[in-house]
PDB file of C-alpha atoms and ligand atoms in Angstrom:
ATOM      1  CA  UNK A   1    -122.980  67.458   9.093  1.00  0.00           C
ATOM      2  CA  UNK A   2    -119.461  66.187   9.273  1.00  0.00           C
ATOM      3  CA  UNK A   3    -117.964  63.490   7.117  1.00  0.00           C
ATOM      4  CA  UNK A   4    -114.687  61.997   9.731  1.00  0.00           C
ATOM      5  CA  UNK A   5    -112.135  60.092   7.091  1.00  0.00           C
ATOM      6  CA  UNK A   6    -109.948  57.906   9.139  1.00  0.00           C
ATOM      7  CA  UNK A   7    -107.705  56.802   6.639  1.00  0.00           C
ATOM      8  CA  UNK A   8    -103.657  57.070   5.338  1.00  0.00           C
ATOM      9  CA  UNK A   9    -101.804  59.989   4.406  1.00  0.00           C
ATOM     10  CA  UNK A  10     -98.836  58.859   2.080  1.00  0.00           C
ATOM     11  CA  UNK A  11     -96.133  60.288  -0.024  1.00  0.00           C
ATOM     12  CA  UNK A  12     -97.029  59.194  -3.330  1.00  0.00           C
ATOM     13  CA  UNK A  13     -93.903  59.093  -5.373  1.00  0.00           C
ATOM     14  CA  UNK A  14     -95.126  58.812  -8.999  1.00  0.00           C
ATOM     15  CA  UNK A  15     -92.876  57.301 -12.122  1.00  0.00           C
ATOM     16  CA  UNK A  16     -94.286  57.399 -15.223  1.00  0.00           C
ATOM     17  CA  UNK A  17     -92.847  54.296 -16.745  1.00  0.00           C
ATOM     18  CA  UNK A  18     -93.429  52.994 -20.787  1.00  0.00           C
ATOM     19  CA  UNK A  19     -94.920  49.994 -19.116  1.00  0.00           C
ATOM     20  CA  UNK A  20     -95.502  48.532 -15.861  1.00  0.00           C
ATOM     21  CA  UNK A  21     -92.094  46.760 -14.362  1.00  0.00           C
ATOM     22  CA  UNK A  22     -91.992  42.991 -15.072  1.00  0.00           C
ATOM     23  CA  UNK A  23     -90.328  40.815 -12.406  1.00  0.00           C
ATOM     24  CA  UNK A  24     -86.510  40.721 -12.767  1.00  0.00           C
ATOM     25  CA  UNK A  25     -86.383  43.836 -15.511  1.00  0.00           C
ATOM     26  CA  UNK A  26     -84.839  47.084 -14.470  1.00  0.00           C
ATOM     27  CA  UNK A  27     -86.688  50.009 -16.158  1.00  0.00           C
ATOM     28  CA  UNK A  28     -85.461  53.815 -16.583  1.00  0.00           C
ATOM     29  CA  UNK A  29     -88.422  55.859 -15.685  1.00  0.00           C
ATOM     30  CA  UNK A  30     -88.994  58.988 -17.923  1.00  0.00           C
ATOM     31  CA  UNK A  31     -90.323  61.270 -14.866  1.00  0.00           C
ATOM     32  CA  UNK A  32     -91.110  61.337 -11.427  1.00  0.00           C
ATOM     33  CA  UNK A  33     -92.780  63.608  -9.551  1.00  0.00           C
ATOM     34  CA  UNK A  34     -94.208  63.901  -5.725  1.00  0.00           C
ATOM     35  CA  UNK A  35     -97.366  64.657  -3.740  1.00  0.00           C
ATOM     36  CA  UNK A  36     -99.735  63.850  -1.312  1.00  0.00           C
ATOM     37  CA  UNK A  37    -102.028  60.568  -1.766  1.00  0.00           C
ATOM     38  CA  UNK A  38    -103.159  57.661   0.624  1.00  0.00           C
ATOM     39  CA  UNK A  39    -106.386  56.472  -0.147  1.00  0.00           C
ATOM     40  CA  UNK A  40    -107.551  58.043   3.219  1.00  0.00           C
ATOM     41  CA  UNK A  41    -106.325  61.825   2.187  1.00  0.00           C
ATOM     42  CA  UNK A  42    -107.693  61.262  -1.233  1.00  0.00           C
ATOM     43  CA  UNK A  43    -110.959  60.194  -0.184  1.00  0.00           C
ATOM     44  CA  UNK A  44    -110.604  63.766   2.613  1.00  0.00           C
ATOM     45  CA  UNK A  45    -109.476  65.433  -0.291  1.00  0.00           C
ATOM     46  CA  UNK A  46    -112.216  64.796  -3.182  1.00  0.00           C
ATOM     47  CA  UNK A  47    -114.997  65.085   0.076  1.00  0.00           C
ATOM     48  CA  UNK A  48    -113.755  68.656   0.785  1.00  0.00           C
ATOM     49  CA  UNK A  49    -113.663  69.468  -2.653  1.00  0.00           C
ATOM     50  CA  UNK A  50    -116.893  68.292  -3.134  1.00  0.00           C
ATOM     51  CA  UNK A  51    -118.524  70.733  -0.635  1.00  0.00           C
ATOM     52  CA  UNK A  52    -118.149  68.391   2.879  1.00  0.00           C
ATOM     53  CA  UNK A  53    -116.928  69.476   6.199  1.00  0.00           C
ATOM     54  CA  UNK A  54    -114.443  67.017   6.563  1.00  0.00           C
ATOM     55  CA  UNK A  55    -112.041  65.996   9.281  1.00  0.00           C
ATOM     56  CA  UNK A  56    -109.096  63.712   8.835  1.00  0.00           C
ATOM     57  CA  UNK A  57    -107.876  61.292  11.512  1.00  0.00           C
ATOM     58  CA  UNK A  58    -105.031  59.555  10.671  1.00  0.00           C
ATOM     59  CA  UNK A  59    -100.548  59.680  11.701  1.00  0.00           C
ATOM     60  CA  UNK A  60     -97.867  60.921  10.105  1.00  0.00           C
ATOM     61  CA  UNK A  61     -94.190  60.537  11.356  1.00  0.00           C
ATOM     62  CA  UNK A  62     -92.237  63.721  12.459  1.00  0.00           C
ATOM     63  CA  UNK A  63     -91.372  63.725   8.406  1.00  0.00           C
ATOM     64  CA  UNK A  64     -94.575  64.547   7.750  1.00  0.00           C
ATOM     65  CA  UNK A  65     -95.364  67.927   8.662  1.00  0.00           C
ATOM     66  CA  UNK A  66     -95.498  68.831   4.546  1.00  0.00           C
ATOM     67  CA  UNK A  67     -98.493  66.454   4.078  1.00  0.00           C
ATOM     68  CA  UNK A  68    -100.448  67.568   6.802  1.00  0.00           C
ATOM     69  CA  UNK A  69    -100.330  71.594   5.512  1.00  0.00           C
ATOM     70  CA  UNK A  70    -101.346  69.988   2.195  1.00  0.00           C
ATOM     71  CA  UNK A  71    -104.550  68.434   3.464  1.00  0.00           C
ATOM     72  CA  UNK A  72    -105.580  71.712   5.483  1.00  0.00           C
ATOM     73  CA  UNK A  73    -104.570  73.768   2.367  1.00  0.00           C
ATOM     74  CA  UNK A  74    -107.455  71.881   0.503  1.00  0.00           C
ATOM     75  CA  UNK A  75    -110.018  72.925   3.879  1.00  0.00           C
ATOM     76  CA  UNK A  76    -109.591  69.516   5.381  1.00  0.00           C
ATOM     77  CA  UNK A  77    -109.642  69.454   9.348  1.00  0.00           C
ATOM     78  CA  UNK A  78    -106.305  68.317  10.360  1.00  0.00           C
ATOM     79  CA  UNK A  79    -106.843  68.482  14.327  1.00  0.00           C
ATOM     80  CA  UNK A  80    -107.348  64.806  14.832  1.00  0.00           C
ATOM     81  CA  UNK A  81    -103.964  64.118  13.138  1.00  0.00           C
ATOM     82  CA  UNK A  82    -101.206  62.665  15.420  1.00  0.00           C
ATOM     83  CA  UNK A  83     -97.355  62.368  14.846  1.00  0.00           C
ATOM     84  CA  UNK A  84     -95.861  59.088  16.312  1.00  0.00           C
ATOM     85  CA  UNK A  85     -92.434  57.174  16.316  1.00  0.00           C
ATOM     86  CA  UNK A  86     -92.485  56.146  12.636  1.00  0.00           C
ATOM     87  CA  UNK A  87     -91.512  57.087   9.463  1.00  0.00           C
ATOM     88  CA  UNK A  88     -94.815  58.614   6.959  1.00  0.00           C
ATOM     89  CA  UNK A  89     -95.833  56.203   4.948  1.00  0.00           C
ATOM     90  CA  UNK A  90     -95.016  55.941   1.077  1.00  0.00           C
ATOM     91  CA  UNK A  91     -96.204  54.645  -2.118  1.00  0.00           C
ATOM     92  CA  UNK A  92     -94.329  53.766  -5.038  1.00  0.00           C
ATOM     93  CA  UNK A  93     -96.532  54.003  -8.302  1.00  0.00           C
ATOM     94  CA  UNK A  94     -95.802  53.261 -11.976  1.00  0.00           C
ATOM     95  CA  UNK A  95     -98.100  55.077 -14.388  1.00  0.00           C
ATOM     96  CA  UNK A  96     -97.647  53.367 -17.286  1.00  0.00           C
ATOM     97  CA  UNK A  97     -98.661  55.108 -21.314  1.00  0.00           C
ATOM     98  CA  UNK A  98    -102.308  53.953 -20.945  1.00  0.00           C
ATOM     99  CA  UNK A  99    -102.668  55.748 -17.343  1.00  0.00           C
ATOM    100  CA  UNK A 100    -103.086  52.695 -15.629  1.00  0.00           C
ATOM    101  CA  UNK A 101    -101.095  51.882 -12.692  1.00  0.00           C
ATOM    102  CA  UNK A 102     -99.333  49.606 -10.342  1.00  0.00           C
ATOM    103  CA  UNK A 103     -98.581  50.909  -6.617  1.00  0.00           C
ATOM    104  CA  UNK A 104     -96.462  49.535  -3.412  1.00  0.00           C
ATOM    105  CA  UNK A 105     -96.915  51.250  -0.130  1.00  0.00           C
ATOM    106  CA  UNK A 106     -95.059  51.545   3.051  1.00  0.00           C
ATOM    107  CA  UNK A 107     -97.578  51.632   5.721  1.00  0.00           C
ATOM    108  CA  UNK A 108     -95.556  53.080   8.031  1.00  0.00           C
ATOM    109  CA  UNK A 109     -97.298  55.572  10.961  1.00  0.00           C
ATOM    110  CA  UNK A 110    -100.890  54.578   9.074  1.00  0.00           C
ATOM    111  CA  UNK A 111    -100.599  51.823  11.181  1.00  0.00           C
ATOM    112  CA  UNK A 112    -100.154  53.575  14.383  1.00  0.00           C
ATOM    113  CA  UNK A 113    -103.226  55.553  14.585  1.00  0.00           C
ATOM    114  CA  UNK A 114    -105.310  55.971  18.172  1.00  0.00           C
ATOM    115  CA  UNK A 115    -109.019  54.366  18.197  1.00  0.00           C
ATOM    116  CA  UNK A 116    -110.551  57.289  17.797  1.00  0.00           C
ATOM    117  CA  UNK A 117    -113.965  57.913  19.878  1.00  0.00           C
ATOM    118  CA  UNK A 118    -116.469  60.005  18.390  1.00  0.00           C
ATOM    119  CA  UNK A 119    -117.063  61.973  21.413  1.00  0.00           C
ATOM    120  CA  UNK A 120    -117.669  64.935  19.334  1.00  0.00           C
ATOM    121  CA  UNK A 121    -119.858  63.700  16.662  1.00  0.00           C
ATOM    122  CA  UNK A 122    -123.479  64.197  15.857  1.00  0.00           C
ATOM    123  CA  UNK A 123    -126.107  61.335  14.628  1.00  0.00           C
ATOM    124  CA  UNK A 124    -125.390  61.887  11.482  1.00  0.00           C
ATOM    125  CA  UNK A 125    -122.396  62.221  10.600  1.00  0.00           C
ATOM    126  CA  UNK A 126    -120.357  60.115   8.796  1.00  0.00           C
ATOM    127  CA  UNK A 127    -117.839  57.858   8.952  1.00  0.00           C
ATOM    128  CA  UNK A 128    -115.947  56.756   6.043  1.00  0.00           C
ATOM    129  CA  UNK A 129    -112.685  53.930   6.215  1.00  0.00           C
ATOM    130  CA  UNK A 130    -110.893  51.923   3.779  1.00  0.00           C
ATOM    131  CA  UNK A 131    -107.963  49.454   4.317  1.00  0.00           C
ATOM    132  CA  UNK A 132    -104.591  51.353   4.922  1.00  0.00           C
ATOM    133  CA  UNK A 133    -105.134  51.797   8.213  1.00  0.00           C
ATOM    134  CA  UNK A 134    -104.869  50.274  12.215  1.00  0.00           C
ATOM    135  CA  UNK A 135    -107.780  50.282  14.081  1.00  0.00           C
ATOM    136  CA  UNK A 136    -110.547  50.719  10.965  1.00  0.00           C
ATOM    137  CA  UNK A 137    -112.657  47.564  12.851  1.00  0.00           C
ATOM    138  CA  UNK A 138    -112.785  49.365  16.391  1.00  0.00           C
ATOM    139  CA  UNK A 139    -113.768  52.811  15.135  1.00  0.00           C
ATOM    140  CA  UNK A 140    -116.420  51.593  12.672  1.00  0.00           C
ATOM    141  CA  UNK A 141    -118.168  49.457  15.562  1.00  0.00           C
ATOM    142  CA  UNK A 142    -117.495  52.420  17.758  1.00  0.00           C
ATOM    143  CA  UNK A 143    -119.222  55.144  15.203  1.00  0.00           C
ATOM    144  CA  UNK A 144    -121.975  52.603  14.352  1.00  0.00           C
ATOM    145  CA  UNK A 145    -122.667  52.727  17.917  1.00  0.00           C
ATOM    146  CA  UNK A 146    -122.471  56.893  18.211  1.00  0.00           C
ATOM    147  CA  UNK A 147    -125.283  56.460  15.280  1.00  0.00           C
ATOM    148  CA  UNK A 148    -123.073  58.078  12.422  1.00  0.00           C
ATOM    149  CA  UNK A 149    -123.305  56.230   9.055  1.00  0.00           C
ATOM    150  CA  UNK A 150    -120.547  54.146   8.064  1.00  0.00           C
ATOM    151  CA  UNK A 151    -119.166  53.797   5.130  1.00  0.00           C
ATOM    152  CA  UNK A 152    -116.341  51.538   3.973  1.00  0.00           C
ATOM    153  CA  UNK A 153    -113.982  51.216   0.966  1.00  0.00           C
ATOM    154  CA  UNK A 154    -112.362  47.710   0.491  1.00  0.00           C
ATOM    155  CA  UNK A 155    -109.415  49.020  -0.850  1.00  0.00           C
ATOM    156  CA  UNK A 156    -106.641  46.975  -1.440  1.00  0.00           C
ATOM    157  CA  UNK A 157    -109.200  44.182  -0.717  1.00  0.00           C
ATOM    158  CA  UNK A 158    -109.174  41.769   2.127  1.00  0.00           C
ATOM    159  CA  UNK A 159    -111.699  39.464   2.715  1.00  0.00           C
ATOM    160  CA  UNK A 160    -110.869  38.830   6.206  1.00  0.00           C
ATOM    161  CA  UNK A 161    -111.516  42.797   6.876  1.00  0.00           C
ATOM    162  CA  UNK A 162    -114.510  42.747   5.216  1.00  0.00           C
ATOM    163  CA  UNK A 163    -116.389  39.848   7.213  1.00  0.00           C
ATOM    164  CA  UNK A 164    -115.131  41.346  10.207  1.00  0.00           C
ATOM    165  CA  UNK A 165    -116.553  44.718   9.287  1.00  0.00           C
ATOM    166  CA  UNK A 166    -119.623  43.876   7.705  1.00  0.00           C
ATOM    167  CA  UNK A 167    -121.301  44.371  10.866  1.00  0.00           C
ATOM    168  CA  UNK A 168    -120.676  47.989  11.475  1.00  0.00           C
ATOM    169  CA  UNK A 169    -120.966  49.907   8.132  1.00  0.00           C
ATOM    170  CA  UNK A 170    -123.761  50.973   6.188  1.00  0.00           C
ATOM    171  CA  UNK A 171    -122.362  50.849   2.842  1.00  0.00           C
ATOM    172  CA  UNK A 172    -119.760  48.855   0.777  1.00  0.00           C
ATOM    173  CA  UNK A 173    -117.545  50.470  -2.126  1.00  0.00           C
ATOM    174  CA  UNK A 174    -116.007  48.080  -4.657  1.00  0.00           C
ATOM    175  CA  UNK A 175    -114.846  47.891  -7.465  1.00  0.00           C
ATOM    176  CA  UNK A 176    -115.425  45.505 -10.457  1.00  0.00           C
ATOM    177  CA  UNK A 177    -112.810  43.044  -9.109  1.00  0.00           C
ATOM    178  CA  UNK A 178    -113.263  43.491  -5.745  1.00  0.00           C
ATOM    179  CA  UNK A 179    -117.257  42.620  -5.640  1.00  0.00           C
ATOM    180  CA  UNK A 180    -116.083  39.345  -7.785  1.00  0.00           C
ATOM    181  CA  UNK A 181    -113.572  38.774  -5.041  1.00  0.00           C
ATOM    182  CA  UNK A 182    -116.688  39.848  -1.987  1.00  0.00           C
ATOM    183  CA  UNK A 183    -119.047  37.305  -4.088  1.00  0.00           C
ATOM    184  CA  UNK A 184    -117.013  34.550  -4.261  1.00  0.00           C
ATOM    185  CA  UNK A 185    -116.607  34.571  -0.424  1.00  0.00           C
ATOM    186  CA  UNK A 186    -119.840  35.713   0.490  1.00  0.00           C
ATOM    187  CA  UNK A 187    -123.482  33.824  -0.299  1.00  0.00           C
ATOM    188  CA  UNK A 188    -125.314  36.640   1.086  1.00  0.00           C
ATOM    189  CA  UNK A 189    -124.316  40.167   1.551  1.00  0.00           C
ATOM    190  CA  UNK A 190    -127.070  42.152   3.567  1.00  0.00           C
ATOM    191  CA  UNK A 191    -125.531  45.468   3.275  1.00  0.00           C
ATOM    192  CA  UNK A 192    -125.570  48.382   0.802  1.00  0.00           C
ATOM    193  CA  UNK A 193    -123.161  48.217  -1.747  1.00  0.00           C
ATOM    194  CA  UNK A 194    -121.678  50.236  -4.681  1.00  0.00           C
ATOM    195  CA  UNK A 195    -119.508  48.889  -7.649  1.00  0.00           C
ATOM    196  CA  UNK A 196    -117.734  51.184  -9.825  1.00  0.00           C
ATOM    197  CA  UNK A 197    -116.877  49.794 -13.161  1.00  0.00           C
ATOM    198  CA  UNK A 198    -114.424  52.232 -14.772  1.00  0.00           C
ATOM    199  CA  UNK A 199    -115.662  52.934 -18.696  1.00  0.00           C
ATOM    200  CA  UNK A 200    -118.857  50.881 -17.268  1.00  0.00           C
ATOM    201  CA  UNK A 201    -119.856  53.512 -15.189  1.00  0.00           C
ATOM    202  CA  UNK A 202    -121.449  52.142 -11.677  1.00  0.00           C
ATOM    203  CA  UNK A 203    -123.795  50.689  -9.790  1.00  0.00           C
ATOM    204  CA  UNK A 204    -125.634  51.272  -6.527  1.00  0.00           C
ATOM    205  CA  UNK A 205    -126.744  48.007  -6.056  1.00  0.00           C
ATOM    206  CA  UNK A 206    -130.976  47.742  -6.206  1.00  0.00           C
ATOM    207  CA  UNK A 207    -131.032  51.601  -6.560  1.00  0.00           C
ATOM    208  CA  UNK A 208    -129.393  52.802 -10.076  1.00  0.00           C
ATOM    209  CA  UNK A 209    -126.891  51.462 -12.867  1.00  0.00           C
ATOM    210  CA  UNK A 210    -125.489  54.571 -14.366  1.00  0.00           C
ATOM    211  CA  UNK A 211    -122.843  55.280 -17.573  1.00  0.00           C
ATOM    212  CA  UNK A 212    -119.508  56.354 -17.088  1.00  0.00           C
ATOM    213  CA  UNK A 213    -118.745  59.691 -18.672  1.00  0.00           C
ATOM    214  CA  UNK A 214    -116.284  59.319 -21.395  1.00  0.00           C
ATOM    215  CA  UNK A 215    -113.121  61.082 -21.118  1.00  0.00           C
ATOM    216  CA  UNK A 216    -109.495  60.513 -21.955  1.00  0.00           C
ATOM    217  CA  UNK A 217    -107.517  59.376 -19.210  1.00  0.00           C
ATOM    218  CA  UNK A 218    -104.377  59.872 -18.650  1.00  0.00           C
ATOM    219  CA  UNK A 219    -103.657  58.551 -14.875  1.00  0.00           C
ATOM    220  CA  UNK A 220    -106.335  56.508 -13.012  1.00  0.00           C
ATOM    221  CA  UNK A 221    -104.631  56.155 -10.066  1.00  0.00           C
ATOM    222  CA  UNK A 222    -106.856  57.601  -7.110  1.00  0.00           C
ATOM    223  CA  UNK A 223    -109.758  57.675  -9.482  1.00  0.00           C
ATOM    224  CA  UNK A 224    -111.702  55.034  -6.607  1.00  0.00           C
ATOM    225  CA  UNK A 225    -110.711  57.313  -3.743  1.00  0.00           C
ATOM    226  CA  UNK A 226    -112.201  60.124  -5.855  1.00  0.00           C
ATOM    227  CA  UNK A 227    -115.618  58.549  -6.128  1.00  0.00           C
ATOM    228  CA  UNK A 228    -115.484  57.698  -2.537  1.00  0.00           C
ATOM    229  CA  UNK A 229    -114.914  61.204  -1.376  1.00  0.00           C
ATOM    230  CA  UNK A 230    -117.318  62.439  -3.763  1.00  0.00           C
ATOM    231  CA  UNK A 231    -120.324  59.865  -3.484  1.00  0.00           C
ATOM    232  CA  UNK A 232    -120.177  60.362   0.757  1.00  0.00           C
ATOM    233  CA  UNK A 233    -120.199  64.229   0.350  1.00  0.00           C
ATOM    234  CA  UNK A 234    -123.229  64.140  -2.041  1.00  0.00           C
ATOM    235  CA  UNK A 235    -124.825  62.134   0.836  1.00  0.00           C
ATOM    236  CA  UNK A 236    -123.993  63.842   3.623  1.00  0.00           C
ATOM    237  CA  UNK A 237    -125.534  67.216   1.910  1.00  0.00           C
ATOM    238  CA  UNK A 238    -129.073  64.908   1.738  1.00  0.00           C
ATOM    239  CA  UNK A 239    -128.743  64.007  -2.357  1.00  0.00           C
ATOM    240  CA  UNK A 240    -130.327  60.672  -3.135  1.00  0.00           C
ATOM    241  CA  UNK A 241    -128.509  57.953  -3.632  1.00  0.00           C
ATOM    242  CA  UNK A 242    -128.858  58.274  -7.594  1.00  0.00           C
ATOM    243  CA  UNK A 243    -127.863  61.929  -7.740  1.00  0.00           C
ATOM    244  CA  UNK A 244    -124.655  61.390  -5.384  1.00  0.00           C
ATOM    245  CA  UNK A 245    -124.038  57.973  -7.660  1.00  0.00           C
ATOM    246  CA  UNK A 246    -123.941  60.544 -10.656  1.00  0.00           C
ATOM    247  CA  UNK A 247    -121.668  63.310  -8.741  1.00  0.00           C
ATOM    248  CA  UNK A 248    -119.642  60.420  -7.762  1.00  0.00           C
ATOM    249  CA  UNK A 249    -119.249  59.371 -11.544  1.00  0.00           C
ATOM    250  CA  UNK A 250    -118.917  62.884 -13.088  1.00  0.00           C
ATOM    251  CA  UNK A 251    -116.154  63.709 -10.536  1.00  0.00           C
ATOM    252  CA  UNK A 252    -113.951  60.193 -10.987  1.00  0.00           C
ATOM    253  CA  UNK A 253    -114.214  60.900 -14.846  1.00  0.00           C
ATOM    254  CA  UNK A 254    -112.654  64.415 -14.224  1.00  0.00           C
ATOM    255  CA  UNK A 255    -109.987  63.323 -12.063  1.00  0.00           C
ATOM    256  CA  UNK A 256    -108.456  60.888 -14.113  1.00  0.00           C
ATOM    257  CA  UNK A 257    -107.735  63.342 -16.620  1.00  0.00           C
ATOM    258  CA  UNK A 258    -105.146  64.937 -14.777  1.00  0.00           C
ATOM    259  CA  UNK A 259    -102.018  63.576 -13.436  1.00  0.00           C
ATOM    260  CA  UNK A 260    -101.442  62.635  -9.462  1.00  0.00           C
ATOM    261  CA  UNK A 261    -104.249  61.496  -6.743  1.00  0.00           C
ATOM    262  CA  UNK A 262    -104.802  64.288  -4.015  1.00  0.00           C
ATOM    263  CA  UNK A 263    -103.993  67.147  -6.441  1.00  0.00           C
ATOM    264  CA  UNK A 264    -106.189  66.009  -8.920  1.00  0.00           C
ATOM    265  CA  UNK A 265    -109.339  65.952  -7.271  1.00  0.00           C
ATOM    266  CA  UNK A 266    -111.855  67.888  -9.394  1.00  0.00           C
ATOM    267  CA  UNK A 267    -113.759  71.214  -7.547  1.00  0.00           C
ATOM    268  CA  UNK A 268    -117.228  70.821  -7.014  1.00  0.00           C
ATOM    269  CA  UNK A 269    -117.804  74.221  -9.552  1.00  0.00           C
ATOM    270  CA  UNK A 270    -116.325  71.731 -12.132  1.00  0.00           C
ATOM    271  CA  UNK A 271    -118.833  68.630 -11.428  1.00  0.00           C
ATOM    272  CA  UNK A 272    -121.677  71.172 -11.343  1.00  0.00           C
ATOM    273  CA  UNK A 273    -120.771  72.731 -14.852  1.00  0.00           C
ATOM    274  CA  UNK A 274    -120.595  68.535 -16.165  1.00  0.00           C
ATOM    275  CA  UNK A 275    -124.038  67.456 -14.567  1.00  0.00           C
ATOM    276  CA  UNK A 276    -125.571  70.983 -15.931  1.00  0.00           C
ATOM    277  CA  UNK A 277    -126.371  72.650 -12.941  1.00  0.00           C
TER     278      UNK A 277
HETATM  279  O1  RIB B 301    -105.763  54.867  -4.500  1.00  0.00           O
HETATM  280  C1  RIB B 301    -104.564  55.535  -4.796  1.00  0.00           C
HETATM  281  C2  RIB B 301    -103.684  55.579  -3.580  1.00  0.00           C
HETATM  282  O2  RIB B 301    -103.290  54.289  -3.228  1.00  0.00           O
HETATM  283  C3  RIB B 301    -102.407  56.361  -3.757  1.00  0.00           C
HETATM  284  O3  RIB B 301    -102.550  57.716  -3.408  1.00  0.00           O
HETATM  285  C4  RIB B 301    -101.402  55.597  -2.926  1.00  0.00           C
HETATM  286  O4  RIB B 301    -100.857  56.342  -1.886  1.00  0.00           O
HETATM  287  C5  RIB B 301    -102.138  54.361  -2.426  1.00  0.00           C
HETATM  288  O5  RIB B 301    -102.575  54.506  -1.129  1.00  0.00           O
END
């Protein structure tokens, strides 16, 4: 089957900073370095990687020709790609000594992406969104209602998105702070969801808690977007919900020990070796 991404395709502009910038304080950086990210081409990315046929839809500007080579160079389908009248979006992100992060984007043309209609998609297939994007509402009622399973990332979190979305999708992604931030505004949430936890590991919700796998990381950023791309792969290739929870975890745990978000994503020779296959 097909896994369709719609999601953003940024320049992620990394500075690797002694600690994350406090307001008013001007900081010398001690390297930066550029590639592709967007949680959308991550979450392509780490799918592709992990065995899916994949096809991104999403905008880039007319400066973006460099980011849409990347994401067919890792076997992503880039035909559903448009260029419009605005710049390619951006993201600033600080990557401080522990690996953690803080990140700013420019949404630029990921807000300027056509409704897309499914026309060529099986039952089956799958959807999968998160929240960088125009139009994520319209195409996950319009995929529901093709019959491909949705699946949505709340990432950055907004719980306005979510209750409008709820509807449509077939499973939820959060993270730790983002389900306390879905439970405080919701008594009762119907569908399937997932929480990662970081060095907790994660949770499908009523299926499995599993570990994390212990590693030393050095830059988490796109670690999420990893596990998304992953988790929906291991699904669409008919793994139970437990085995493509522990792909999901193996792979995130791989990623963050490299540096960047698109170029990090682990192969799927690499999670195989890990899980002992
Ligand atoms: O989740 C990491 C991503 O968030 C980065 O690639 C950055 O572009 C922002 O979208």
């Amino acid at each position: 089957m097909t896994v369709w991404c719609l999601g953003s395709i940024n320049a992620d502009h990394f500075y690797t900073v002694p600690h994350l910038v406090a307001p008013g304080e001007t900081l010398i950086v001690q390297s930066h370095s550029k590639g592709l990210g967007g949680k959308g081409a991550n979450q392509s990315v780490a799918a592709a990687r992990a065995g899916a046929n994949v096809r991104h839809i999403g905008a880039v500007g007319l400066d973006g020709e460099w980011a849409v080579e990347a994401l067919a160079g890792f076997g992503v389908d880039v035909s559903r790609i448009v260029r419009v009248d605005a710049p390619t979006a951006h993201a600033i992100i600080q990557v401080d000594a522990n690996g953690e992060n803080a990140i700013l984007v420019h949404p630029g043309a990921n807000m300027m992406i056509p409704t897309p209609d499914f026309a060529d998609a099986f039952v089956g297939d799958t959807l999968l969104l998160q929240n960088e994007t125009s139009g994520t509402i319209a195409a996950a009622r319009t995929a529901k209602a093709e019959g491909l399973r949705v699946v949505y990332s709340a990432a950055p979190f907004d719980a306005a998105t979510v209750r409008e979305i709820l509807p449509f999708i077939d499973l939820l992604l959060v993270n730790a702070l983002e389900n306390a931030a879905l439970e405080t505004e919701f008594s009762d949430i119907a569908v399937d969801r997932v929480v990662t936890r970081g060095s907790d590991g994660a949770e499908w919700i009523g299926v499995a808690k599993l570990p994390a796998h212990a590693v030393q990381a050095v830059d988490t950023t796109g670690a999420g977007d990893c596990f998304a791309g992953t988790l929906v792969a291991a699904l669409d290739q008919g793994m139970s919900r437990e085995d493509a929870l522990r792909r999901a975890i193996i792979a995130s745990a791989l990623q963050v020990t490299k540096k960047g978000t698109a170029d990090a994503m682990p192969l799927k020779e690499d999670v195989d070796r890990l899980i002992g296959l």
